[in-house]
């Protein structure tokens, strides 16, 4: 603090001296005290530091100092030397001090406004998915039977009180929920699927075979009683009649596929653990999933008989993968152990075993990144372990840390935006809402 005070005083004296020596010609309106900040010293008895809107919307303080008495008019600007130094140097020093204080505050200030919502769940619950029926009504699901409802656009949540599981002594782990208009679907484990046609006012349970390969991982509501569900074994089923019948979309199991291609150069295929995770579906019905060990990943396109395995081309194991935008072939992201984030280079051919990825710079402190999303304005957000949140304004080339989650006692698993409304879901009963 001593060094900082000395610097501030020196700055104030320097500004004052410069202004005094060239006061007739000096135009300080365009002078810069630092990158991105300006200070206007007007030739009146009021000294004003202009409000500054930073890149992230924070505003510096406006300082006004009024003269308390009439000054000697012998000097060209109407101030005596003593008056000038008393007012100019003092005010300049004050402006400098306020500038440094504001600069320090700006560095510590959050670059966004994520606010934690209080949920009626235990602090050991994990939030897994969230979707909305309309602008006001939505549902949040997670572990320990968490099934919550909002009617105010996500400002608050309460128990949805679904009656399809009320007579069971099972705390279902709800993995995913998806709506298309008033029609919605939710899946969980032990294997359970429910369906609504009235925006979640009532739900019906959809029976499924006990021979279902794997556990439900995700479901996508389509249109007119249609939906598509995927399991941890890579099985994909589609219904067009409200769940009465389901048609398999994948002919060959992942096990059979890997046995067929393991000798063709897919690293880690012979150590396949029998399940996939981090499964994401794009708007074209294409899927990407990471095997449980993280040593390779797979993609699937509608019309194909089997999944296509891909080498990861990195020494670090994969944590999660997803789509940038709406189409996997146009953009994919990958996160790896110890906080690595990379993006597919150019357009991707999902029929090739190796796809090139380009690493980006992110300082996560070794915490893994668990989800990435891109907004319509081009901004990108990613979240991960230890409450880490990052923002990129240049397409993922570089990332800025957001400290909104630094004090949250859990990991952040998913970030989702619905228009301008953003939500981050995590462990420890965490749900953060984007405030601007």
Coordinates of C-alpha atoms in Angstrom, one line a residue:
X1 CA 0.0 0.0 0.0
X2 CA 2.9 2.3 0.6
X3 CA 4.2 1.9 -2.9
X4 CA 0.7 2.4 -4.3
X5 CA 0.3 5.7 -2.4
X6 CA 3.6 7.0 -3.6
X7 CA 2.7 6.2 -7.1
X8 CA -0.7 8.0 -6.8
X9 CA 0.9 11.1 -5.4
X10 CA 3.5 11.2 -8.1
X11 CA 0.9 10.8 -10.7
X12 CA -1.1 13.7 -9.2
X13 CA 1.9 16.0 -9.1
X14 CA 3.0 15.1 -12.6
X15 CA -0.5 15.8 -14.1
X16 CA -0.6 19.1 -12.2
X17 CA 2.8 20.2 -13.4
X18 CA 2.1 19.3 -17.0
X19 CA -1.1 21.2 -16.9
X20 CA 0.5 24.3 -15.4
X21 CA 3.4 24.4 -17.8
X22 CA 1.2 24.2 -20.9
X23 CA -2.2 25.2 -19.7
X24 CA -3.0 27.3 -22.7
X25 CA -2.5 24.5 -25.2
X26 CA -3.1 21.4 -23.2
X27 CA -6.3 19.5 -24.1
X28 CA -6.6 16.8 -21.5
X29 CA -9.9 15.5 -22.7
X30 CA -8.1 13.0 -25.0
X31 CA -5.3 12.2 -22.6
X32 CA -5.3 8.6 -21.2
X33 CA -4.3 7.7 -17.6
X34 CA -4.5 4.1 -18.5
X35 CA -5.8 1.6 -21.0
X36 CA -9.5 2.0 -21.6
X37 CA -9.9 5.0 -19.2
X38 CA -10.1 8.8 -19.8
X39 CA -10.1 11.8 -17.5
X40 CA -11.3 15.2 -18.5
X41 CA -9.9 18.1 -16.6
X42 CA -12.0 21.0 -17.6
X43 CA -10.8 24.6 -17.4
X44 CA -13.4 25.7 -14.9
X45 CA -13.7 25.7 -11.2
X46 CA -15.1 22.1 -11.5
X47 CA -12.9 19.1 -12.0
X48 CA -14.7 16.1 -13.4
X49 CA -13.6 12.6 -14.1
X50 CA -15.9 11.4 -16.8
X51 CA -17.9 8.3 -16.2
X52 CA -16.4 5.3 -18.0
X53 CA -18.3 2.3 -19.2
X54 CA -15.9 -0.6 -19.2
X55 CA -16.0 -3.5 -21.6
X56 CA -18.1 -5.4 -19.1
X57 CA -20.4 -2.5 -18.2
X58 CA -18.9 -1.3 -14.9
X59 CA -18.8 2.4 -14.4
X60 CA -16.2 4.4 -12.7
X61 CA -17.1 7.2 -10.2
X62 CA -17.8 10.7 -11.2
X63 CA -15.7 13.1 -9.1
X64 CA -16.7 16.8 -8.8
X65 CA -14.7 19.4 -6.8
X66 CA -16.1 22.9 -6.7
X67 CA -13.9 25.9 -5.8
X68 CA -14.8 27.5 -2.5
X69 CA -13.6 31.0 -3.2
X70 CA -12.8 33.5 -5.9
X71 CA -9.2 33.1 -7.1
X72 CA -6.6 35.6 -8.1
X73 CA -7.0 36.3 -11.9
X74 CA -3.4 37.2 -12.4
X75 CA -2.6 33.8 -14.0
X76 CA -3.9 33.1 -17.5
X77 CA -6.6 30.6 -16.4
X78 CA -7.8 32.7 -13.5
X79 CA -5.9 30.7 -10.8
X80 CA -3.0 31.9 -8.8
X81 CA 0.0 29.5 -8.7
X82 CA -0.9 28.6 -5.1
X83 CA -4.5 28.2 -6.1
X84 CA -3.7 26.2 -9.1
X85 CA -1.5 23.8 -7.2
X86 CA -3.9 23.6 -4.3
X87 CA -6.8 22.8 -6.6
X88 CA -5.2 21.3 -9.7
X89 CA -2.6 19.1 -8.0
X90 CA -5.0 18.2 -5.2
X91 CA -7.8 17.3 -7.6
X92 CA -5.5 15.6 -10.0
X93 CA -4.0 13.6 -7.2
X94 CA -7.6 12.8 -6.1
X95 CA -8.5 11.8 -9.6
X96 CA -5.4 9.7 -9.9
X97 CA -6.2 8.0 -6.6
X98 CA -9.7 7.4 -7.6
X99 CA -8.6 6.0 -11.0
X100 CA -6.3 3.5 -9.3
X101 CA -8.9 2.6 -6.8
X102 CA -11.4 2.0 -9.6
X103 CA -8.9 0.1 -11.7
X104 CA -8.3 -2.2 -8.8
X105 CA -12.0 -2.6 -8.2
X106 CA -12.6 -3.3 -11.9
X107 CA -10.0 -6.1 -11.8
X108 CA -11.8 -7.7 -8.8
X109 CA -15.3 -7.1 -10.1
X110 CA -17.2 -9.9 -11.6
X111 CA -17.4 -9.7 -15.4
X112 CA -21.0 -11.0 -15.2
X113 CA -23.8 -11.3 -12.7
X114 CA -24.4 -15.0 -11.9
X115 CA -26.5 -15.2 -8.8
X116 CA -27.2 -18.4 -6.8
X117 CA -30.8 -19.4 -6.4
X118 CA -32.0 -21.1 -3.2
X119 CA -33.5 -24.5 -4.0
X120 CA -35.6 -26.8 -1.8
X121 CA -33.1 -29.6 -2.0
X122 CA -30.3 -31.0 0.1
X123 CA -26.7 -29.7 -0.2
X124 CA -25.7 -33.1 -1.6
X125 CA -28.1 -33.0 -4.5
X126 CA -26.7 -32.6 -8.1
X127 CA -28.6 -30.6 -10.7
X128 CA -28.5 -32.3 -14.1
X129 CA -30.9 -30.7 -16.5
X130 CA -33.3 -27.8 -17.1
X131 CA -35.8 -27.0 -19.8
X132 CA -38.7 -24.6 -20.3
X133 CA -42.3 -25.0 -21.5
X134 CA -42.6 -21.3 -22.2
X135 CA -41.1 -18.0 -20.9
X136 CA -42.4 -18.6 -17.4
X137 CA -42.8 -22.3 -16.8
X138 CA -39.9 -24.7 -16.6
X139 CA -38.6 -27.8 -14.8
X140 CA -35.3 -28.6 -13.1
X141 CA -34.2 -32.2 -12.5
X142 CA -31.4 -33.9 -10.6
X143 CA -30.3 -36.6 -8.2
X144 CA -32.1 -37.7 -5.1
X145 CA -35.5 -37.5 -6.8
X146 CA -35.1 -33.7 -7.5
X147 CA -37.9 -32.6 -9.8
X148 CA -38.6 -28.9 -9.4
X149 CA -40.9 -26.4 -11.2
X150 CA -40.7 -22.7 -11.9
X151 CA -43.6 -20.4 -12.9
X152 CA -41.7 -17.1 -12.9
X153 CA -39.0 -17.7 -15.6
X154 CA -36.5 -19.3 -13.3
X155 CA -36.5 -16.8 -10.5
X156 CA -37.6 -19.4 -8.0
X157 CA -38.3 -23.1 -7.9
X158 CA -40.5 -25.4 -5.9
X159 CA -41.3 -29.1 -5.8
X160 CA -43.2 -30.2 -8.9
X161 CA -45.0 -32.9 -7.0
X162 CA -45.3 -35.4 -9.9
X163 CA -47.5 -38.2 -8.9
X164 CA -46.1 -41.0 -11.1
X165 CA -43.5 -41.9 -8.5
X166 CA -45.2 -41.0 -5.3
X167 CA -46.0 -44.6 -4.3
X168 CA -42.4 -45.7 -4.8
X169 CA -39.7 -45.6 -2.2
X170 CA -37.0 -44.8 -4.8
X171 CA -35.0 -41.6 -5.1
X172 CA -34.7 -41.5 -8.8
X173 CA -31.7 -39.8 -10.4
X174 CA -33.3 -37.7 -13.1
X175 CA -30.8 -37.3 -15.9
X176 CA -32.6 -35.3 -18.6
X177 CA -35.8 -33.4 -19.4
X178 CA -36.9 -31.9 -22.8
X179 CA -39.9 -30.0 -24.0
X180 CA -41.3 -29.1 -27.4
X181 CA -44.2 -26.8 -26.7
X182 CA -46.4 -28.3 -24.0
X183 CA -45.1 -31.8 -24.7
X184 CA -42.3 -33.0 -22.5
X185 CA -40.3 -36.0 -21.6
X186 CA -38.0 -36.9 -18.7
X187 CA -35.7 -39.9 -18.1
X188 CA -33.7 -41.1 -15.1
X189 CA -32.3 -44.1 -13.4
X190 CA -33.1 -46.7 -12.3
X191 CA -34.6 -46.7 -15.8
X192 CA -37.7 -44.5 -15.8
X193 CA -39.4 -42.4 -18.4
X194 CA -42.3 -40.0 -18.0
X195 CA -44.3 -38.0 -20.6
X196 CA -46.6 -34.9 -20.4
X197 CA -48.9 -33.3 -23.0
X198 CA -50.1 -30.4 -20.9
X199 CA -46.9 -28.5 -20.0
X200 CA -46.1 -30.6 -17.0
X201 CA -49.4 -30.3 -15.2
X202 CA -49.8 -34.1 -15.4
X203 CA -47.4 -36.9 -16.2
X204 CA -47.7 -40.5 -17.3
X205 CA -45.1 -43.2 -17.0
X206 CA -43.9 -44.8 -20.2
X207 CA -43.2 -48.6 -19.8
X208 CA -39.9 -49.8 -21.0
X209 CA -38.4 -53.3 -21.4
X210 CA -36.3 -54.5 -18.5
X211 CA -33.8 -55.6 -21.2
X212 CA -33.0 -52.0 -22.1
X213 CA -29.3 -51.9 -22.9
X214 CA -27.7 -49.4 -20.6
X215 CA -29.2 -46.6 -18.6
X216 CA -31.0 -43.6 -19.9
X217 CA -28.6 -40.7 -20.6
X218 CA -30.7 -38.2 -22.5
X219 CA -34.0 -37.6 -24.3
X220 CA -35.0 -35.1 -27.0
X221 CA -38.6 -34.0 -27.5
X222 CA -39.4 -33.6 -31.2
X223 CA -42.9 -33.0 -32.5
X224 CA -46.4 -34.6 -32.4
X225 CA -45.8 -37.3 -29.9
X226 CA -42.3 -37.9 -31.2
X227 CA -39.1 -38.2 -29.1
X228 CA -35.6 -39.8 -29.3
X229 CA -33.9 -41.4 -26.3
X230 CA -30.3 -42.6 -25.9
X231 CA -28.7 -44.9 -23.3
X232 CA -25.2 -45.3 -21.9
X233 CA -24.7 -48.4 -24.1
X234 CA -25.2 -46.2 -27.2
X235 CA -28.7 -47.5 -28.0
X236 CA -30.9 -44.9 -29.6
X237 CA -34.7 -45.3 -29.9
X238 CA -37.3 -43.1 -31.5
X239 CA -41.1 -43.0 -31.0
X240 CA -43.7 -41.2 -33.2
X241 CA -46.8 -42.3 -31.2
X242 CA -46.2 -40.9 -27.7
X243 CA -44.1 -43.8 -26.5
X244 CA -46.3 -46.7 -27.4
X245 CA -43.7 -48.1 -29.8
X246 CA -40.0 -47.4 -30.2
X247 CA -37.8 -48.1 -33.1
X248 CA -34.0 -48.7 -32.8
X249 CA -31.9 -46.2 -34.7
X250 CA -28.6 -48.1 -34.2
X251 CA -28.3 -51.6 -35.7
X252 CA -24.9 -52.6 -34.4
X253 CA -24.0 -52.3 -30.7
X254 CA -21.0 -50.2 -29.7
X255 CA -19.3 -53.4 -28.4
X256 CA -19.7 -55.1 -31.8
X257 CA -18.5 -52.0 -33.6
X258 CA -15.3 -51.8 -31.5
X259 CA -14.6 -55.5 -31.9
X260 CA -14.8 -54.9 -35.7
X261 CA -12.6 -51.8 -35.8
X262 CA -10.2 -52.3 -32.9
X263 CA -7.6 -53.6 -35.2
X264 CA -7.9 -50.6 -37.5
X265 CA -6.1 -48.1 -35.3
X266 CA -8.6 -46.7 -32.8
X267 CA -6.5 -46.1 -29.7
X268 CA -8.1 -47.5 -26.5
X269 CA -10.9 -49.3 -28.3
X270 CA -9.7 -52.7 -26.9
X271 CA -10.1 -51.2 -23.4
X272 CA -13.7 -50.2 -24.0
X273 CA -15.4 -50.1 -20.6
X274 CA -18.9 -50.9 -21.9
X275 CA -20.5 -47.4 -21.6
X276 CA -20.4 -43.9 -22.9
X277 CA -21.0 -40.6 -21.2
X278 CA -21.2 -36.9 -22.1
X279 CA -23.6 -37.6 -24.9
X280 CA -24.9 -34.6 -26.9
X281 CA -27.3 -34.5 -29.8
X282 CA -27.4 -31.7 -32.3
X283 CA -30.4 -30.4 -34.1
X284 CA -29.8 -32.7 -37.1
X285 CA -30.0 -35.8 -35.0
X286 CA -26.2 -36.4 -34.9
X287 CA -24.7 -37.6 -31.7
X288 CA -21.3 -37.3 -30.1
X289 CA -20.3 -39.3 -27.0
X290 CA -17.1 -40.0 -25.0
X291 CA -16.3 -43.5 -23.7
X292 CA -16.2 -43.9 -19.9
X293 CA -12.4 -44.1 -19.8
X294 CA -12.0 -40.9 -21.9
X295 CA -9.5 -42.5 -24.3
X296 CA -11.6 -42.1 -27.5
X297 CA -15.0 -40.7 -28.7
X298 CA -17.7 -41.7 -31.0
X299 CA -20.2 -40.0 -33.4
X300 CA -23.4 -41.2 -35.0
X301 CA -25.4 -39.9 -37.9
X302 CA -29.0 -40.6 -38.8
X303 CA -29.2 -43.4 -41.4
X304 CA -25.9 -45.1 -40.2
X305 CA -26.0 -48.6 -38.8
X306 CA -23.4 -48.0 -36.2
X307 CA -21.4 -45.5 -34.2
X308 CA -18.1 -44.2 -35.7
X309 CA -15.2 -44.3 -33.2
X310 CA -12.5 -41.6 -33.4
X311 CA -9.0 -41.2 -32.0
X312 CA -8.6 -38.4 -29.6
X313 CA -5.3 -37.1 -30.9
X314 CA -4.2 -35.8 -27.5
X315 CA -2.2 -37.3 -24.7
X316 CA -4.8 -36.2 -22.1
X317 CA -7.9 -38.2 -21.7
X318 CA -11.2 -36.6 -22.8
X319 CA -13.6 -35.3 -20.1
X320 CA -16.6 -34.1 -22.2
X321 CA -17.4 -33.1 -25.8
X322 CA -20.2 -31.2 -27.5
X323 CA -21.5 -29.2 -30.4
X324 CA -20.8 -25.6 -31.2
X325 CA -24.0 -24.2 -32.7
X326 CA -26.5 -26.6 -34.3
X327 CA -24.4 -29.0 -36.4
X328 CA -21.5 -31.3 -35.3
X329 CA -19.9 -31.1 -38.7
X330 CA -19.7 -27.3 -38.4
X331 CA -18.3 -27.1 -34.9
X332 CA -17.3 -29.4 -32.0
X333 CA -15.6 -28.8 -28.7
X334 CA -13.6 -31.1 -26.5
X335 CA -12.4 -30.8 -22.9
X336 CA -9.5 -32.9 -21.5
X337 CA -8.0 -33.6 -18.1
X338 CA -6.5 -30.7 -16.2
X339 CA -8.6 -28.0 -17.8
X340 CA -7.8 -28.4 -21.5
X341 CA -10.3 -27.0 -24.1
X342 CA -10.1 -27.4 -27.8
X343 CA -12.2 -26.9 -30.9
X344 CA -12.5 -28.8 -34.2
X345 CA -10.5 -27.3 -36.9
X346 CA -12.8 -26.3 -39.7
X347 CA -15.5 -28.5 -41.0
X348 CA -15.4 -32.0 -39.7
X349 CA -16.0 -35.3 -41.6
X350 CA -17.6 -37.6 -39.1
X351 CA -16.7 -40.6 -41.3
X352 CA -13.0 -40.3 -40.6
X353 CA -11.2 -41.7 -37.6
X354 CA -9.2 -38.6 -36.8
X355 CA -10.5 -35.1 -36.6
X356 CA -8.1 -32.2 -36.0
X357 CA -8.7 -30.0 -32.9
X358 CA -7.0 -26.7 -32.0
X359 CA -6.2 -26.0 -28.3
X360 CA -7.2 -22.7 -26.7
X361 CA -5.7 -20.8 -23.8
X362 CA -7.6 -21.1 -20.5
X363 CA -6.2 -20.9 -17.0
X364 CA -8.5 -23.2 -14.9
X365 CA -5.9 -24.0 -12.2
X366 CA -6.0 -27.6 -13.2
X367 CA -9.8 -28.0 -12.7
X368 CA -11.5 -29.9 -15.5
X369 CA -14.0 -28.0 -17.8
X370 CA -17.3 -29.9 -17.9
X371 CA -19.5 -27.9 -20.3
X372 CA -19.2 -25.3 -23.1
X373 CA -22.0 -23.3 -24.8
X374 CA -22.1 -20.7 -27.5
X375 CA -24.6 -17.8 -27.5
X376 CA -26.3 -16.3 -30.5
X377 CA -24.1 -13.1 -30.2
X378 CA -20.9 -15.2 -30.4
X379 CA -20.0 -15.2 -26.8
X380 CA -19.0 -18.5 -25.2
X381 CA -19.3 -19.7 -21.7
X382 CA -17.6 -22.7 -20.1
X383 CA -17.9 -24.2 -16.6
X384 CA -16.1 -26.8 -14.6
X385 CA -14.8 -28.2 -11.3
X386 CA -14.3 -26.0 -8.3
X387 CA -17.0 -23.5 -9.4
X388 CA -14.9 -22.3 -12.4
X389 CA -16.7 -20.1 -14.9
X390 CA -15.1 -18.6 -18.0
X391 CA -16.2 -16.3 -20.8
X392 CA -14.8 -15.9 -24.3
X393 CA -15.7 -13.0 -26.6
X394 CA -13.5 -14.2 -29.5
X395 CA -14.9 -17.6 -30.4
X396 CA -13.0 -19.5 -27.7
X397 CA -9.5 -18.3 -28.7
X398 CA -9.0 -16.9 -25.2
X399 CA -11.0 -16.9 -21.9
X400 CA -11.6 -14.5 -19.1
X401 CA -12.2 -15.9 -15.6
X402 CA -15.5 -15.1 -13.9
X403 CA -15.4 -15.4 -10.1
X404 CA -19.1 -15.8 -9.6
X405 CA -18.7 -19.4 -8.6
X406 CA -15.5 -19.2 -6.7
X407 CA -17.2 -19.5 -3.3
X408 CA -19.6 -22.2 -4.4
X409 CA -19.0 -25.6 -2.7
X410 CA -19.3 -27.8 -5.7
X411 CA -18.6 -28.5 -9.3
X412 CA -20.5 -26.9 -12.2
X413 CA -21.7 -29.5 -14.7
X414 CA -23.9 -27.7 -17.3
X415 CA -24.5 -24.2 -18.6
X416 CA -27.7 -23.5 -20.6
X417 CA -29.1 -20.3 -22.1
X418 CA -32.7 -19.7 -23.1
X419 CA -32.5 -16.5 -25.0
X420 CA -30.9 -14.0 -22.6
X421 CA -31.7 -16.1 -19.6
X422 CA -28.7 -18.3 -18.6
X423 CA -28.4 -21.0 -15.9
X424 CA -25.5 -23.0 -14.5
X425 CA -26.2 -26.4 -12.9
X426 CA -23.9 -28.1 -10.4
X427 CA -23.4 -30.3 -7.4
X428 CA -24.2 -29.2 -3.9
X429 CA -27.7 -28.1 -4.9
X430 CA -26.2 -25.3 -7.0
X431 CA -28.2 -23.4 -9.6
X432 CA -26.8 -20.0 -10.8
X433 CA -28.9 -17.6 -12.8
X434 CA -27.4 -15.1 -15.2
X435 CA -28.3 -11.5 -14.2
X436 CA -27.0 -9.5 -17.1

